[in-house]
Amino acid sequence: MPSKPKNPRLPFGDQQTAPWYGKNILTVKQFDRADLDYIFSVAHEMRTMVEHVGTFDLLKGKILANLFYEPSTRTQASFMAAMQRLGGAVVPISEVHYSSVAKGESLPDTVRTLACYADVIVIRHPEVGSAALAARYADKPVINAGDGPGEHPTQALLDMFAIREELGRLDNLTVTMLGDLKHGRTVHSLARLFARFDDIRLNYVSPDILRMPREVMDEVAKKGIRQTEHATLDAALPETDVLYVTRVQRERFEDPAAYEKVKGAYVITPEVMKSAKKQMIVLHPLPRLTEISMEFDADPRAAYFRQMECGLYVRMALLAMVLGKA
Ligand code: ASP
Ligand code: CP
């Protein structure tokens, strides 16, 4: 559930009573099922609006600071596009090496600075807990765009929205997560979100050194979700409704030799997918390296580019919500 609102000095026209006004988005743990239904219905409206009118003025006069300490294409670009499609403006700080971070400025001081100029801050940072730290120092809403191997909550929301759009349901699903489940922040958030739904079976397929963290599995187990770990995909694939493929996260390995050993552990090809259902989808948060072959892209089950588009609508919804316009 939303935490206490920030920014008691309301700019003219803001709806203080909007339930998400001024709230941070730091972890999927803060969402219950009613919140998810609400976010997805607003995202659906955003999709309809973009398809019909393209750009509109819901957030005219609002400013987003996009603060990225790690590389990003989709998250960064979709937050910028989301703000601009809603009529707002963006201060992009994606090359922190050219900002005062390079002079040694701390994260608290950097976010305090941006909070003076912007109405909302999106942050990606290599350390777990960095977005929560930023939120303590900003008197404007902070949105976590990935905190190291911690969480990527807006990605998990867009993943769920994509599944709902593709399969028409979020209950009664067998979901198989494949690849680097240790470092992949997207699967940490997604597994936690699936624990909110009914009749969900989660399969985790990974090399031994990249297994899903115990902490995430324990949280999910408390909700009564069946979780099974595998070293290979064969047994899980035929039952799978959603195959969620991840990249082995080279940047999180201390030992390059260990990365070399596991980097090619799984490759999804048209041949591999012969044993999967006809009605299922393959997702990937992207970027993809070799874990899904390009030959599979033409298969109707390859939903990862459609999934990526959903990021725009979900991020439009989240910005409108925390700025009191939804
Ligand atoms: N783009 C996603 C993330 O930032 C997944 C990845 O990088 O592999 O977590
Ligand atoms: N899915 C995702 O977060 O992509 P980027 O790293 O390109 O933002």
Coordinates of C-alpha atoms and ligand atoms in Angstrom, one line a residue:
M1 CA 0.0 0.0 0.0
P2 CA 1.1 3.6 -0.6
S3 CA 3.3 5.1 2.1
K4 CA 2.8 8.7 3.5
P5 CA 2.6 11.4 0.9
K6 CA 5.5 13.8 0.3
N7 CA 5.4 17.4 -0.8
P8 CA 2.7 18.9 1.4
R9 CA 3.0 22.2 -0.6
L10 CA 0.7 21.3 -3.4
P11 CA 1.2 23.0 -6.8
F12 CA -2.1 24.5 -8.1
G13 CA -4.3 21.9 -9.8
D14 CA -2.8 18.8 -8.2
Q15 CA -5.3 16.3 -6.7
Q16 CA -4.1 15.7 -3.1
T17 CA -6.7 13.1 -2.7
A18 CA -5.4 10.9 -5.6
P19 CA -4.2 7.8 -3.7
W20 CA -0.7 7.6 -5.2
Y21 CA 0.0 11.3 -5.1
G22 CA 3.6 12.0 -4.0
K23 CA 4.4 8.3 -3.3
N24 CA 7.7 6.6 -4.0
I25 CA 7.8 3.4 -6.1
L26 CA 10.7 1.4 -4.7
T27 CA 9.7 -2.2 -4.5
V28 CA 6.9 -4.5 -5.7
K29 CA 6.3 -5.4 -2.1
Q30 CA 4.3 -2.2 -1.8
F31 CA 1.6 -3.3 -4.2
D32 CA -1.4 -5.4 -3.3
R33 CA -3.7 -6.9 -5.9
A34 CA -6.1 -4.0 -6.0
D35 CA -3.1 -1.7 -6.7
L36 CA -2.1 -3.9 -9.6
D37 CA -5.6 -3.9 -11.1
Y38 CA -5.6 -0.1 -10.8
I39 CA -2.2 0.4 -12.4
F40 CA -3.1 -2.0 -15.3
S41 CA -6.4 -0.2 -15.9
V42 CA -4.7 3.2 -16.1
A43 CA -1.9 1.7 -18.3
H44 CA -4.6 0.3 -20.6
E45 CA -6.2 3.8 -20.8
M46 CA -2.8 5.3 -21.6
R47 CA -2.4 2.8 -24.5
T48 CA -5.8 3.8 -25.9
M49 CA -4.9 7.5 -25.6
V50 CA -1.5 7.0 -27.3
E51 CA -3.1 5.0 -30.1
H52 CA -5.8 7.6 -30.6
V53 CA -4.1 11.0 -30.0
G54 CA -0.4 10.2 -29.5
T55 CA 0.5 13.0 -27.1
F56 CA -1.7 14.9 -24.6
D57 CA -1.3 17.4 -21.8
L58 CA -2.1 15.5 -18.6
L59 CA 1.3 16.4 -17.1
K60 CA 1.9 19.7 -18.8
G61 CA 4.2 21.8 -16.7
K62 CA 5.7 18.8 -14.8
I63 CA 9.4 17.9 -14.9
L64 CA 11.0 14.5 -14.5
A65 CA 14.6 14.0 -13.6
N66 CA 16.0 10.8 -15.1
L67 CA 19.1 9.9 -13.1
F68 CA 20.9 6.8 -14.5
Y69 CA 24.2 5.6 -12.9
E70 CA 24.0 2.4 -15.0
P71 CA 23.5 1.8 -18.7
S72 CA 19.9 1.7 -20.0
T73 CA 18.1 1.9 -23.3
R74 CA 14.5 0.9 -22.6
T75 CA 13.9 2.2 -19.1
Q76 CA 15.5 5.5 -19.7
A77 CA 13.9 6.1 -23.1
S78 CA 10.5 4.9 -22.1
F79 CA 10.3 7.1 -19.0
M80 CA 11.4 10.1 -21.2
A81 CA 8.9 9.2 -23.9
A82 CA 6.2 8.7 -21.2
M83 CA 6.7 12.1 -19.7
Q84 CA 6.8 13.8 -23.1
R85 CA 3.7 11.9 -24.4
L86 CA 1.9 13.3 -21.2
G87 CA 3.0 16.9 -22.1
G88 CA 5.8 17.1 -19.4
A89 CA 9.5 17.8 -19.7
V90 CA 12.6 15.8 -18.8
V91 CA 16.0 16.6 -17.2
P92 CA 18.2 13.6 -18.4
I93 CA 21.2 12.8 -16.3
S94 CA 22.3 9.6 -17.9
E95 CA 26.0 10.3 -18.2
V96 CA 26.7 10.7 -14.5
H97 CA 30.4 10.9 -15.4
Y98 CA 29.7 14.4 -16.9
S99 CA 27.7 15.5 -13.8
S100 CA 29.0 16.5 -10.4
V101 CA 28.9 12.8 -9.4
A102 CA 32.3 12.7 -11.2
K103 CA 33.6 15.3 -8.6
G104 CA 32.6 12.9 -5.8
E105 CA 29.1 14.3 -5.0
S106 CA 27.1 11.8 -2.9
L107 CA 23.8 10.3 -3.9
P108 CA 21.9 12.1 -1.1
D109 CA 23.2 15.5 -2.3
T110 CA 22.6 14.6 -6.0
V111 CA 18.9 13.8 -5.4
R112 CA 18.4 16.8 -3.1
T113 CA 19.6 18.9 -6.0
L114 CA 17.4 17.3 -8.6
A115 CA 14.4 17.5 -6.2
C116 CA 14.8 21.3 -6.3
Y117 CA 14.3 21.3 -10.1
A118 CA 12.0 18.4 -10.8
D119 CA 8.6 17.1 -9.6
V120 CA 9.6 13.4 -9.8
I121 CA 13.0 11.5 -9.9
V122 CA 13.6 8.2 -11.6
I123 CA 16.8 6.5 -10.5
R124 CA 18.9 3.5 -11.7
H125 CA 22.0 2.7 -9.6
P126 CA 24.3 -0.3 -9.1
E127 CA 23.7 -0.7 -5.4
V128 CA 20.9 -2.5 -3.7
G129 CA 18.9 -0.1 -1.6
S130 CA 20.0 3.0 -3.5
A131 CA 16.5 4.1 -4.6
A132 CA 15.3 3.8 -1.0
L133 CA 18.3 5.9 0.1
A134 CA 17.5 8.5 -2.6
A135 CA 13.8 8.6 -1.4
R136 CA 14.9 9.5 2.1
Y137 CA 16.6 12.6 0.9
A138 CA 14.2 13.8 -1.9
D139 CA 11.0 15.6 -1.0
K140 CA 9.6 14.5 -4.4
P141 CA 8.5 11.0 -5.4
V142 CA 11.3 8.6 -6.3
I143 CA 10.9 5.7 -8.8
N144 CA 13.3 2.8 -8.7
A145 CA 14.5 2.0 -12.2
G146 CA 16.8 -0.8 -11.0
D147 CA 18.9 -0.9 -7.8
G148 CA 21.8 -3.3 -8.7
P149 CA 20.7 -6.9 -8.3
G150 CA 17.9 -5.8 -6.0
E151 CA 14.7 -5.0 -7.7
H152 CA 13.3 -3.5 -10.9
P153 CA 9.7 -2.8 -9.9
T154 CA 8.5 -0.9 -13.0
Q155 CA 9.8 -3.7 -15.2
A156 CA 7.9 -6.3 -13.2
L157 CA 4.7 -4.2 -13.6
L158 CA 5.2 -3.9 -17.3
D159 CA 5.9 -7.7 -17.5
M160 CA 2.6 -8.4 -15.7
F161 CA 0.8 -5.9 -17.9
A162 CA 2.2 -7.6 -21.0
I163 CA 1.1 -11.1 -19.8
R164 CA -2.4 -9.7 -19.1
E165 CA -2.6 -8.2 -22.6
E166 CA -1.2 -11.3 -24.3
L167 CA -2.9 -14.2 -22.4
G168 CA -5.9 -12.3 -20.8
R169 CA -5.2 -13.6 -17.3
L170 CA -2.7 -13.4 -14.4
D171 CA -4.1 -16.3 -12.4
N172 CA -3.7 -20.0 -13.2
L173 CA -0.3 -19.8 -14.9
T174 CA 2.9 -21.9 -15.1
V175 CA 5.7 -19.4 -15.3
T176 CA 9.3 -20.6 -16.0
M177 CA 12.1 -18.1 -15.3
L178 CA 15.4 -19.0 -17.1
G179 CA 19.0 -17.8 -16.9
D180 CA 20.7 -15.6 -14.3
L181 CA 18.2 -15.7 -11.5
K182 CA 20.8 -14.7 -8.9
H183 CA 21.7 -11.3 -10.3
G184 CA 18.6 -10.7 -12.4
R185 CA 16.6 -8.0 -10.6
T186 CA 13.7 -8.3 -12.9
V187 CA 13.0 -11.9 -11.8
H188 CA 13.3 -10.9 -8.2
S189 CA 10.5 -8.4 -8.6
L190 CA 8.4 -10.6 -10.9
A191 CA 8.5 -13.7 -8.6
R192 CA 7.4 -11.5 -5.7
L193 CA 4.5 -10.0 -7.8
F194 CA 3.3 -13.4 -9.0
A195 CA 2.9 -14.4 -5.3
R196 CA -0.1 -12.1 -5.3
F197 CA -2.0 -14.3 -7.7
D198 CA -3.9 -17.6 -7.5
D199 CA -2.9 -21.0 -8.9
I200 CA 0.6 -19.9 -9.9
R201 CA 3.4 -22.4 -10.4
L202 CA 6.9 -21.0 -10.7
N203 CA 9.8 -22.9 -12.2
Y204 CA 13.3 -21.6 -11.9
V205 CA 15.8 -22.9 -14.4
S206 CA 19.5 -21.8 -13.9
P207 CA 23.0 -23.0 -13.6
D208 CA 23.8 -23.9 -9.9
I209 CA 25.8 -20.7 -9.3
L210 CA 22.9 -18.5 -10.6
R211 CA 20.0 -19.9 -8.6
M212 CA 17.1 -17.7 -7.4
P213 CA 18.1 -16.1 -4.0
R214 CA 16.8 -18.0 -1.0
E215 CA 15.3 -14.7 0.4
V216 CA 13.1 -14.3 -2.6
M217 CA 12.0 -17.9 -2.6
D218 CA 11.2 -17.8 1.1
E219 CA 9.0 -14.7 0.6
V220 CA 7.2 -16.3 -2.3
A221 CA 6.8 -19.6 -0.4
K222 CA 5.0 -17.8 2.4
K223 CA 2.2 -17.0 -0.1
G224 CA 1.7 -20.8 -0.8
I225 CA 3.1 -20.6 -4.3
R226 CA 4.7 -23.9 -5.7
Q227 CA 8.3 -23.2 -6.7
T228 CA 10.6 -25.8 -8.4
E229 CA 14.2 -25.5 -9.3
H230 CA 15.8 -27.1 -12.4
A231 CA 19.2 -27.2 -14.1
T232 CA 17.7 -27.8 -17.5
L233 CA 14.6 -26.6 -19.3
D234 CA 13.3 -29.9 -20.7
A235 CA 11.0 -30.9 -17.9
A236 CA 9.5 -27.5 -17.3
L237 CA 9.0 -26.3 -20.9
P238 CA 6.0 -28.4 -22.1
E239 CA 3.9 -27.1 -19.1
T240 CA 4.9 -23.5 -19.4
D241 CA 2.5 -20.6 -20.2
V242 CA 5.1 -17.8 -19.7
L243 CA 8.8 -18.5 -20.4
Y244 CA 10.7 -15.5 -19.0
V245 CA 14.3 -15.6 -20.3
T246 CA 17.1 -13.5 -18.8
R247 CA 20.6 -12.4 -19.8
V248 CA 23.5 -13.6 -17.7
Q249 CA 24.5 -10.3 -16.0
R250 CA 28.2 -10.1 -16.8
E251 CA 28.6 -6.8 -14.9
R252 CA 27.7 -8.5 -11.6
F253 CA 30.4 -11.2 -11.8
E254 CA 33.6 -10.8 -9.7
D255 CA 35.3 -13.6 -11.6
P256 CA 35.3 -13.2 -15.4
A257 CA 36.1 -16.9 -15.8
A258 CA 32.9 -17.9 -13.9
Y259 CA 30.9 -15.7 -16.3
E260 CA 32.6 -17.4 -19.3
K261 CA 31.5 -20.8 -17.9
V262 CA 27.8 -20.0 -17.7
K263 CA 27.2 -17.3 -20.3
G264 CA 25.9 -19.7 -23.0
A265 CA 24.1 -22.1 -20.6
Y266 CA 20.7 -21.8 -22.4
V267 CA 19.7 -20.8 -25.9
I268 CA 16.1 -20.6 -27.0
T269 CA 15.8 -21.6 -30.7
P270 CA 12.9 -22.7 -32.9
E271 CA 14.0 -26.3 -32.3
V272 CA 14.0 -26.0 -28.5
M273 CA 10.5 -24.4 -28.7
K274 CA 9.0 -27.4 -30.5
S275 CA 8.2 -29.0 -27.2
A276 CA 6.4 -25.9 -25.8
K277 CA 2.7 -25.2 -26.0
K278 CA 1.2 -23.5 -29.1
Q279 CA -0.6 -21.0 -26.8
M280 CA 2.2 -19.6 -24.6
I281 CA 4.5 -16.6 -24.7
V282 CA 8.2 -16.0 -24.4
L283 CA 9.3 -12.8 -22.6
H284 CA 12.7 -11.2 -22.0
P285 CA 13.3 -7.9 -20.2
L286 CA 16.0 -7.2 -22.8
P287 CA 18.8 -6.5 -23.8
R288 CA 19.2 -10.0 -25.3
L289 CA 22.6 -11.4 -26.1
T290 CA 22.7 -15.1 -27.2
E291 CA 20.0 -16.5 -25.0
I292 CA 17.2 -16.2 -27.6
S293 CA 18.3 -16.8 -31.2
M294 CA 17.0 -14.2 -33.7
E295 CA 15.5 -17.1 -35.7
F296 CA 12.8 -17.3 -33.0
D297 CA 11.8 -13.7 -33.3
A298 CA 9.2 -14.4 -36.1
D299 CA 7.4 -17.0 -34.0
P300 CA 4.0 -15.6 -32.7
R301 CA 5.0 -16.7 -29.2
A302 CA 8.0 -14.4 -29.2
A303 CA 6.3 -11.5 -27.3
Y304 CA 9.4 -9.7 -26.0
F305 CA 9.2 -6.7 -28.4
R306 CA 5.5 -6.3 -27.7
Q307 CA 6.4 -6.6 -23.9
M308 CA 8.9 -3.7 -24.3
E309 CA 6.2 -1.5 -25.8
C310 CA 4.0 -2.1 -22.7
G311 CA 6.8 -0.3 -20.7
L312 CA 5.7 3.0 -22.2
Y313 CA 2.0 2.7 -21.0
V314 CA 2.9 1.4 -17.6
R315 CA 5.4 4.2 -17.0
M316 CA 2.9 6.8 -18.2
A317 CA 0.4 5.4 -15.7
L318 CA 2.9 5.5 -12.8
L319 CA 4.0 9.1 -13.6
A320 CA 0.4 10.2 -13.8
M321 CA -0.3 8.5 -10.5
V322 CA 2.5 9.8 -8.4
L323 CA 2.0 13.3 -9.8
G324 CA -1.7 13.2 -8.7
K325 CA -3.3 13.0 -12.1
A326 CA -4.7 9.5 -12.0
Ligands
ASP1 N1 17.4 -4.4 -18.6 C1 17.2 -5.2 -17.5 C2 17.8 -4.7 -16.2 O1 18.3 -3.5 -16.3 C3 17.7 -6.6 -17.7 C4 19.1 -6.7 -18.1 O2 19.8 -5.8 -18.1 O3 19.5 -7.9 -18.5 O4 17.7 -5.3 -15.2
CP2 N1 14.6 -3.9 -19.5 C1 15.5 -2.9 -19.2 O1 15.5 -2.4 -18.0 O2 16.1 -2.4 -20.3 P1 17.3 -1.3 -20.2 O3 18.4 -1.9 -19.3 O4 17.7 -1.1 -21.6 O5 16.7 -0.1 -19.6

